[in-house]
Short mmCIF file of C-alpha atoms in Angstrom, two decimals:
data_model
loop_
_atom_site.label_atom_id
_atom_site.label_comp_id
_atom_site.label_asym_id
_atom_site.label_seq_id
_atom_site.Cartn_x
_atom_site.Cartn_y
_atom_site.Cartn_z
CA UNK A 1 38.24 -7.91 130.43
CA UNK A 2 37.52 -8.03 126.70
CA UNK A 3 34.52 -5.75 127.12
CA UNK A 4 36.52 -3.27 129.19
CA UNK A 5 39.32 -3.32 126.61
CA UNK A 6 37.02 -2.67 123.65
CA UNK A 7 33.95 -0.66 124.72
CA UNK A 8 33.91 3.14 124.89
CA UNK A 9 31.08 5.36 126.10
CA UNK A 10 28.67 2.42 126.08
CA UNK A 11 29.47 1.54 122.46
CA UNK A 12 31.28 -1.40 120.89
CA UNK A 13 31.75 -2.67 117.36
CA UNK A 14 31.64 -6.47 117.02
CA UNK A 15 33.54 -8.20 114.21
CA UNK A 16 33.96 -11.94 113.79
CA UNK A 17 36.79 -13.33 111.66
CA UNK A 18 37.81 -16.81 110.57
CA UNK A 19 40.58 -17.86 108.18
CA UNK A 20 43.49 -15.96 106.67
CA UNK A 21 41.43 -14.22 103.97
CA UNK A 22 38.87 -13.01 106.53
CA UNK A 23 41.71 -11.99 108.88
CA UNK A 24 43.03 -9.62 106.22
CA UNK A 25 39.68 -8.09 105.32
CA UNK A 26 38.86 -7.94 109.04
CA UNK A 27 42.08 -6.13 109.90
CA UNK A 28 41.51 -3.81 106.96
CA UNK A 29 38.11 -2.96 108.44
CA UNK A 30 39.69 -2.31 111.85
CA UNK A 31 42.23 0.04 110.21
CA UNK A 32 39.42 1.64 108.19
CA UNK A 33 37.60 2.59 111.40
CA UNK A 34 40.78 3.65 113.19
CA UNK A 35 41.44 6.08 110.36
CA UNK A 36 38.12 7.69 111.38
CA UNK A 37 39.14 7.80 115.04
CA UNK A 38 37.00 4.78 116.01
CA UNK A 39 38.90 2.26 118.16
CA UNK A 40 36.13 0.53 120.11
CA UNK A 41 36.34 -2.77 118.19
CA UNK A 42 35.98 -6.26 119.66
CA UNK A 43 37.06 -9.10 117.40
CA UNK A 44 35.67 -12.59 117.98
CA UNK A 45 37.50 -15.66 116.64
CA UNK A 46 36.91 -19.37 117.09
CA UNK A 47 40.58 -20.19 117.64
CA UNK A 48 43.42 -18.53 119.54
CA UNK A 49 45.71 -18.66 116.50
CA UNK A 50 43.48 -16.12 114.74
CA UNK A 51 43.87 -13.62 117.59
CA UNK A 52 47.60 -14.31 117.75
CA UNK A 53 48.01 -13.55 114.04
CA UNK A 54 46.02 -10.35 114.40
CA UNK A 55 48.05 -9.29 117.43
CA UNK A 56 51.26 -9.84 115.45
CA UNK A 57 50.04 -7.12 113.09
CA UNK A 58 48.15 -4.92 115.60
CA UNK A 59 49.04 -5.64 119.26
CA UNK A 60 46.50 -3.17 120.68
CA UNK A 61 43.49 -4.94 119.14
CA UNK A 62 40.90 -6.44 121.52
CA UNK A 63 40.39 -10.05 120.37
CA UNK A 64 38.75 -13.03 122.07
CA UNK A 65 38.35 -16.63 120.96
CA UNK A 66 35.61 -19.15 121.68
CA UNK A 67 36.73 -22.66 120.68
CA UNK A 68 33.84 -24.43 122.38
CA UNK A 69 31.48 -23.20 119.65
CA UNK A 70 33.68 -24.91 117.07
CA UNK A 71 34.12 -28.09 119.12
CA UNK A 72 30.47 -28.56 120.08
CA UNK A 73 29.11 -31.79 118.47
CA UNK A 74 26.29 -31.17 116.05
CA UNK A 75 23.67 -33.77 115.06
CA UNK A 76 23.79 -34.95 111.46
CA UNK A 77 21.07 -32.72 110.02
CA UNK A 78 21.31 -31.73 106.36
CA UNK A 79 22.04 -28.16 107.41
CA UNK A 80 24.83 -29.21 109.77
CA UNK A 81 26.49 -31.49 107.20
CA UNK A 82 25.99 -29.51 103.96
CA UNK A 83 27.72 -26.35 105.12
CA UNK A 84 31.17 -25.54 106.44
CA UNK A 85 31.50 -26.39 110.14
CA UNK A 86 33.64 -23.34 110.86
CA UNK A 87 31.16 -21.01 109.18
CA UNK A 88 28.24 -22.46 111.13
CA UNK A 89 30.09 -22.10 114.43
CA UNK A 90 31.08 -18.56 113.43
CA UNK A 91 27.50 -17.49 112.72
CA UNK A 92 26.22 -19.11 115.91
CA UNK A 93 28.89 -17.60 118.16
CA UNK A 94 28.54 -14.03 116.96
CA UNK A 95 24.82 -13.87 117.64
CA UNK A 96 25.27 -15.31 121.14
CA UNK A 97 27.92 -12.69 121.87
CA UNK A 98 25.75 -9.93 120.37
CA UNK A 99 22.94 -10.82 122.75
CA UNK A 100 25.27 -10.88 125.76
CA UNK A 101 26.85 -7.53 124.92
CA UNK A 102 23.45 -5.90 124.46
CA UNK A 103 21.27 -7.54 127.12
CA UNK A 104 23.78 -8.46 129.84
CA UNK A 105 26.36 -5.69 129.46
CA UNK A 106 23.84 -3.05 128.30
CA UNK A 107 26.06 -1.91 125.42
CA UNK A 108 25.08 -0.46 122.06
CA UNK A 109 26.58 -2.75 119.41
CA UNK A 110 27.46 -2.18 115.75
CA UNK A 111 27.48 -5.76 114.40
CA UNK A 112 29.79 -6.03 111.40
CA UNK A 113 30.72 -8.26 108.50
CA UNK A 114 34.36 -8.12 107.38
CA UNK A 115 33.40 -7.77 103.71
CA UNK A 116 32.35 -4.14 104.04
CA UNK A 117 33.75 -0.74 103.07
CA UNK A 118 32.91 2.21 105.32
CA UNK A 119 33.30 5.58 103.65
CA UNK A 120 32.22 7.56 106.70
CA UNK A 121 31.72 7.34 110.45
CA UNK A 122 28.16 5.96 110.87
CA UNK A 123 27.62 7.26 114.40
CA UNK A 124 26.56 10.83 113.57
CA UNK A 125 23.70 9.36 111.52
CA UNK A 126 22.83 6.59 113.98
CA UNK A 127 22.80 8.99 116.93
CA UNK A 128 20.76 11.76 115.29
CA UNK A 129 18.73 10.73 112.24
CA UNK A 130 17.94 7.24 113.59
CA UNK A 131 18.39 7.72 117.34
CA UNK A 132 14.84 6.56 118.13
CA UNK A 133 15.23 3.11 116.57
CA UNK A 134 16.49 0.23 118.72
CA UNK A 135 17.52 -1.97 115.77
CA UNK A 136 18.83 -0.41 112.56
CA UNK A 137 19.49 -3.27 110.14
CA UNK A 138 20.59 -3.49 106.54
CA UNK A 139 17.54 -4.08 104.38
CA UNK A 140 17.39 -7.36 102.45
CA UNK A 141 14.79 -9.84 101.27
CA UNK A 142 12.23 -10.05 102.81
CA UNK A 143 13.26 -7.65 105.59
CA UNK A 144 16.83 -7.79 106.88
CA UNK A 145 20.43 -8.81 106.36
CA UNK A 146 21.77 -10.46 109.53
CA UNK A 147 25.35 -9.32 108.97
CA UNK A 148 25.02 -5.55 109.37
CA UNK A 149 22.95 -4.10 112.18
CA UNK A 150 23.18 -1.53 114.96
CA UNK A 151 21.44 -2.19 118.27
CA UNK A 152 21.01 0.66 120.76
CA UNK A 153 19.23 1.60 123.97
CA UNK A 154 17.90 -1.89 124.60
CA UNK A 155 16.53 -2.86 128.02
CA UNK A 156 16.19 -6.45 129.27
CA UNK A 157 12.66 -7.64 128.65
CA UNK A 158 11.81 -5.22 125.87
CA UNK A 159 10.90 -6.20 122.32
CA UNK A 160 14.36 -5.59 120.86
CA UNK A 161 15.92 -7.82 123.52
CA UNK A 162 13.35 -10.49 122.66
CA UNK A 163 14.37 -10.40 118.99
CA UNK A 164 18.01 -11.12 119.89
CA UNK A 165 17.12 -13.77 122.44
CA UNK A 166 14.61 -15.47 120.16
CA UNK A 167 17.15 -15.55 117.35
CA UNK A 168 19.59 -17.47 119.55
CA UNK A 169 16.84 -19.79 120.77
CA UNK A 170 15.95 -20.69 117.19
CA UNK A 171 19.54 -21.12 116.04
CA UNK A 172 20.18 -23.39 119.04
CA UNK A 173 16.97 -25.34 118.52
CA UNK A 174 17.51 -26.23 114.88
CA UNK A 175 21.27 -26.72 115.23
CA UNK A 176 21.10 -29.14 118.17
CA UNK A 177 17.52 -30.51 117.96
CA UNK A 178 16.86 -30.78 114.22
CA UNK A 179 14.09 -33.31 114.83
CA UNK A 180 12.05 -30.51 116.41
CA UNK A 181 11.28 -29.23 112.93
CA UNK A 182 8.51 -31.87 112.86
CA UNK A 183 6.73 -29.90 115.56
CA UNK A 184 6.17 -26.96 113.21
CA UNK A 185 2.73 -26.51 111.61
CA UNK A 186 3.70 -27.44 108.03
CA UNK A 187 6.65 -29.80 108.56
CA UNK A 188 5.20 -32.82 110.35
CA UNK A 189 5.83 -34.84 107.17
CA UNK A 190 9.63 -34.46 107.41
CA UNK A 191 11.74 -37.55 108.14
CA UNK A 192 15.41 -37.85 109.19
CA UNK A 193 17.77 -36.49 108.18
CA UNK A 194 15.94 -33.20 108.57
CA UNK A 195 17.24 -30.00 107.00
CA UNK A 196 16.28 -27.90 110.05
CA UNK A 197 17.44 -24.51 108.81
CA UNK A 198 19.42 -22.76 111.56
CA UNK A 199 20.63 -19.94 109.30
CA UNK A 200 20.83 -16.65 111.20
CA UNK A 201 19.35 -14.52 108.43
CA UNK A 202 16.46 -16.83 107.57
CA UNK A 203 15.50 -17.08 111.22
CA UNK A 204 15.92 -13.34 111.86
CA UNK A 205 13.45 -12.59 109.08
CA UNK A 206 10.94 -15.08 110.49
CA UNK A 207 11.33 -13.43 113.89
CA UNK A 208 10.71 -9.99 112.42
CA UNK A 209 7.52 -11.31 110.76
CA UNK A 210 6.52 -12.92 114.07
CA UNK A 211 7.03 -9.67 115.95
CA UNK A 212 5.16 -7.49 113.46
CA UNK A 213 2.24 -9.92 113.14
CA UNK A 214 2.06 -10.74 116.84
CA UNK A 215 2.20 -14.52 116.25
CA UNK A 216 5.18 -16.90 115.90
CA UNK A 217 6.05 -18.06 112.40
CA UNK A 218 8.74 -20.34 110.99
CA UNK A 219 7.21 -20.61 107.54
CA UNK A 220 9.49 -18.69 105.17
CA UNK A 221 12.83 -19.27 106.86
CA UNK A 222 12.53 -22.85 108.12
CA UNK A 223 9.51 -24.71 106.75
CA UNK A 224 9.89 -23.65 103.11
CA UNK A 225 13.54 -24.67 103.15
CA UNK A 226 12.72 -27.98 104.82
CA UNK A 227 10.75 -28.95 101.72
CA UNK A 228 13.19 -27.38 99.26
CA UNK A 229 16.29 -29.20 100.52
CA UNK A 230 14.52 -32.46 101.35
CA UNK A 231 13.22 -32.50 97.77
CA UNK A 232 16.79 -32.26 96.52
CA UNK A 233 17.59 -35.33 98.61
CA UNK A 234 14.81 -37.37 97.00
CA UNK A 235 11.92 -36.93 99.45
CA UNK A 236 8.63 -37.52 97.64
CA UNK A 237 6.66 -35.71 100.37
CA UNK A 238 8.88 -32.68 99.95
CA UNK A 239 8.57 -32.83 96.15
CA UNK A 240 4.77 -32.79 96.36
CA UNK A 241 4.86 -29.65 98.46
CA UNK A 242 7.38 -27.86 96.25
CA UNK A 243 5.18 -28.63 93.22
CA UNK A 244 2.15 -27.16 94.96
CA UNK A 245 2.20 -23.44 94.12
CA UNK A 246 -0.38 -22.62 96.74
CA UNK A 247 1.70 -24.32 99.46
CA UNK A 248 4.96 -22.60 98.48
CA UNK A 249 3.28 -19.17 98.27
CA UNK A 250 1.75 -19.68 101.69
CA UNK A 251 5.13 -20.53 103.23
CA UNK A 252 7.01 -17.71 101.53
CA UNK A 253 4.40 -14.94 101.69
CA UNK A 254 1.61 -16.05 104.04
CA UNK A 255 3.19 -14.32 107.04
CA UNK A 256 5.70 -12.06 105.29
CA UNK A 257 3.13 -10.14 103.24
CA UNK A 258 0.93 -9.04 106.19
CA UNK A 259 4.06 -8.21 108.20
CA UNK A 260 5.33 -5.96 105.40
CA UNK A 261 1.98 -4.16 105.43
CA UNK A 262 2.72 -3.15 109.01
CA UNK A 263 5.84 -1.26 107.98
CA UNK A 264 5.45 2.50 108.15
CA UNK A 265 7.21 5.11 106.03
CA UNK A 266 9.55 7.50 107.85
CA UNK A 267 10.19 10.70 105.94
CA UNK A 268 13.61 12.41 106.09
CA UNK A 269 14.16 15.23 108.55
CA UNK A 270 15.90 17.78 106.34
CA UNK A 271 17.01 19.83 109.33
CA UNK A 272 19.71 17.14 109.57
CA UNK A 273 20.97 17.53 106.00
CA UNK A 274 24.43 18.42 107.23
CA UNK A 275 24.71 15.04 108.95
CA UNK A 276 23.68 13.14 105.83
CA UNK A 277 26.69 14.19 103.77
CA UNK A 278 26.00 12.43 100.47
CA UNK A 279 27.17 13.34 96.99
CA UNK A 280 23.71 12.36 95.73
CA UNK A 281 21.39 13.93 98.29
CA UNK A 282 18.24 12.76 96.51
CA UNK A 283 19.17 9.27 97.75
CA UNK A 284 17.86 10.41 101.11
CA UNK A 285 14.19 9.56 100.93
CA UNK A 286 11.57 7.81 103.02
CA UNK A 287 12.56 4.64 104.83
CA UNK A 288 10.62 1.74 106.37
CA UNK A 289 10.24 1.19 110.09
CA UNK A 290 7.92 -0.70 112.40
CA UNK A 291 7.16 -1.16 116.11
CA UNK A 292 8.44 -4.49 117.42
CA UNK A 293 6.27 -6.48 119.84
CA UNK A 294 6.77 -9.74 121.74
CA UNK A 295 4.16 -12.23 120.47
CA UNK A 296 1.87 -13.23 123.30
CA UNK A 297 3.27 -10.66 125.73
CA UNK A 298 1.46 -7.36 125.41
CA UNK A 299 3.17 -6.02 128.55
CA UNK A 300 6.66 -6.16 127.07
CA UNK A 301 7.88 -2.65 126.14
CA UNK A 302 7.84 -1.95 122.43
CA UNK A 303 10.93 -1.02 120.44
CA UNK A 304 11.42 0.29 116.93
CA UNK A 305 12.94 -1.56 113.99
CA UNK A 306 14.35 0.44 111.07
CA UNK A 307 15.24 -1.11 107.72
CA UNK A 308 18.24 1.04 106.90
CA UNK A 309 18.19 3.03 103.65
CA UNK A 310 20.64 2.16 100.90
CA UNK A 311 22.58 5.38 101.36
CA UNK A 312 23.46 4.18 104.87
CA UNK A 313 23.95 0.44 104.35
CA UNK A 314 24.32 -0.30 100.62
CA UNK A 315 24.68 -3.57 98.72
CA UNK A 316 27.41 -4.28 96.17
CA UNK A 317 27.43 -4.67 93.19
CA UNK A 318 23.74 -3.77 92.82
CA UNK A 319 21.52 -1.02 94.16
CA UNK A 320 22.39 2.67 94.38
CA UNK A 321 26.12 2.39 95.07
CA UNK A 322 27.52 2.73 91.55
CA UNK A 323 25.15 5.56 90.48
CA UNK A 324 26.09 7.44 93.66
CA UNK A 325 29.79 6.69 93.16
CA UNK A 326 29.61 8.17 89.66
CA UNK A 327 27.99 11.33 91.02
CA UNK A 328 30.89 11.69 93.48
CA UNK A 329 33.22 11.74 90.47
CA UNK A 330 31.18 14.31 88.54
CA UNK A 331 33.10 17.26 87.11
CA UNK A 332 31.07 19.63 89.24
CA UNK A 333 32.86 18.36 92.32
CA UNK A 334 36.29 19.08 90.85
CA UNK A 335 37.40 15.60 91.93
CA UNK A 336 40.80 15.81 90.23
CA UNK A 337 41.82 18.79 92.36
CA UNK A 338 40.85 17.27 95.71
CA UNK A 339 43.16 16.00 98.42
CA UNK A 340 44.61 12.49 98.22
CA UNK A 341 42.34 11.38 101.08
CA UNK A 342 39.21 12.70 99.39
CA UNK A 343 40.20 11.07 96.12
CA UNK A 344 40.98 7.75 97.81
CA UNK A 345 37.62 7.61 99.58
CA UNK A 346 35.67 9.32 96.80
CA UNK A 347 34.43 11.96 99.20
CA UNK A 348 34.47 15.42 97.56
CA UNK A 349 33.80 18.02 100.19
CA UNK A 350 33.78 15.01 102.51
CA UNK A 351 30.54 13.84 100.98
CA UNK A 352 30.27 10.12 100.26
CA UNK A 353 28.38 7.82 97.84
CA UNK A 354 27.07 5.76 100.76
CA UNK A 355 28.14 5.41 104.37
CA UNK A 356 28.81 1.68 103.91
CA UNK A 357 28.81 -0.81 101.07
CA UNK A 358 28.46 -4.53 101.78
CA UNK A 359 30.11 -6.94 99.35
CA UNK A 360 28.21 -10.07 100.35
CA UNK A 361 26.76 -10.19 96.82
CA UNK A 362 30.27 -10.45 95.36
CA UNK A 363 30.69 -14.20 95.07
CA UNK A 364 34.45 -14.46 94.65
CA UNK A 365 35.60 -14.94 98.23
CA UNK A 366 37.74 -12.82 100.52
CA UNK A 367 40.62 -12.70 98.06
CA UNK A 368 38.40 -11.31 95.31
CA UNK A 369 36.92 -8.78 97.71
CA UNK A 370 40.41 -7.67 98.68
CA UNK A 371 41.06 -6.98 94.99
CA UNK A 372 37.94 -4.84 94.75
CA UNK A 373 38.92 -2.89 97.86
CA UNK A 374 42.35 -2.27 96.38
CA UNK A 375 40.74 -1.07 93.15
CA UNK A 376 38.60 1.39 95.13
CA UNK A 377 41.70 2.56 96.99
CA UNK A 378 40.38 1.60 100.42
CA UNK A 379 42.78 -1.23 101.17
CA UNK A 380 45.32 -0.64 103.96
CA UNK A 381 48.60 -2.32 103.10
CA UNK A 382 49.18 -3.07 106.79
CA UNK A 383 46.35 -5.62 106.58
CA UNK A 384 48.56 -7.83 104.40
CA UNK A 385 50.88 -8.39 107.35
CA UNK A 386 48.42 -10.88 108.81
CA UNK A 387 49.34 -14.55 108.32
CA UNK A 388 51.93 -13.90 105.55
CA UNK A 389 52.60 -17.64 105.25
CA UNK A 390 49.11 -18.26 103.84
CA UNK A 391 49.29 -16.24 100.64
CA UNK A 392 47.59 -17.91 97.69
CA UNK A 393 50.84 -17.51 95.72
CA UNK A 394 54.34 -16.66 96.95
CA UNK A 395 55.15 -13.01 97.41
CA UNK A 396 58.07 -12.10 95.23
CA UNK A 397 59.84 -9.04 93.89
CA UNK A 398 60.19 -10.65 90.49
CA UNK A 399 58.14 -9.38 87.55
CA UNK A 400 56.41 -11.74 85.15
CA UNK A 401 56.41 -10.39 81.60
CA UNK A 402 54.04 -11.94 79.04
CA UNK A 403 54.82 -11.57 75.34
CA UNK A 404 52.18 -10.84 72.69
CA UNK A 405 52.12 -14.47 71.58
CA UNK A 406 51.02 -15.46 75.09
CA UNK A 407 48.06 -13.09 75.20
CA UNK A 408 45.94 -14.51 72.40
#
């Protein structure tokens, strides 16, 4: 029922939200897309109360909850105990649902983080400029960011389906069988409690390296971090490895470097300039892509991976976003005379600095990100209706006035 209520024309946007801060940024994102005419959003929560709070503000929203992911007992690995239980369940659940939507329900899925600003509808670009790529993912070190990706035209058994399935296999393995880290080529030394990195992004990048090289690797995402975090807990074996420059370079770059050499440069098709409506058109340059393969299964159909350019999926506060944003405000655009909508979204002539900017690099939590969105003029006041009882400070009509002697 949730799929039927959210999907449209074989497309769905998947957003997972947790606490009150994420509920507000999440609802703001929903309203952001609805302002563009995009309603095919499915929200995943871990608890029913989250959906109930969202429905109080927006009754028509498709929202499902999955408490079993939060309630599932996790062995006492360092990874499972060092990080927030809700966050770990959240990251696990959204990748399981992503796989099901893509492989079982045969949907194209735009996988979202709540801490994003979308200045334009991404589908014209995804369906023309990058229509031939099964996975379009935000670029990050060493390959991809696991929070922002678009998956399209995937068939069961092909290489893109394998990437999603393998990611869930690895998350499940290291979450619930942390001792299995000892089975890896460079981690037989590890003793309980193991770190057993089940992080979605670390494992996704290992899987990409595995697919490009044609051989499974866990080195950079799991084995390096096994030594790093075990060293911090006093393991002498881990300390010896972290002090060995040759060993650390092998883990971090031994498989990543040859995989990166398999990336190919895709030049822009300037016949589609009208689709890529940027203020700073020289941002549209070559981009990296690669054919995905299933290691050990040459018969599996190939699929294409694209590391999205910054003008499509940008990082904040670094990268091209601010230079492009300044260009959008250049006098040549006559910004001051534009419509209120164009001013609010910084889109003169409906050109944008980037299609999306991701605020994961802004380390001041959901409340701080809300402040940035308000400063950019992309915050929808309706989003503040969610969970009004959980404001950091009471909402009041009173005004606090500070005298000069208080501002020293």
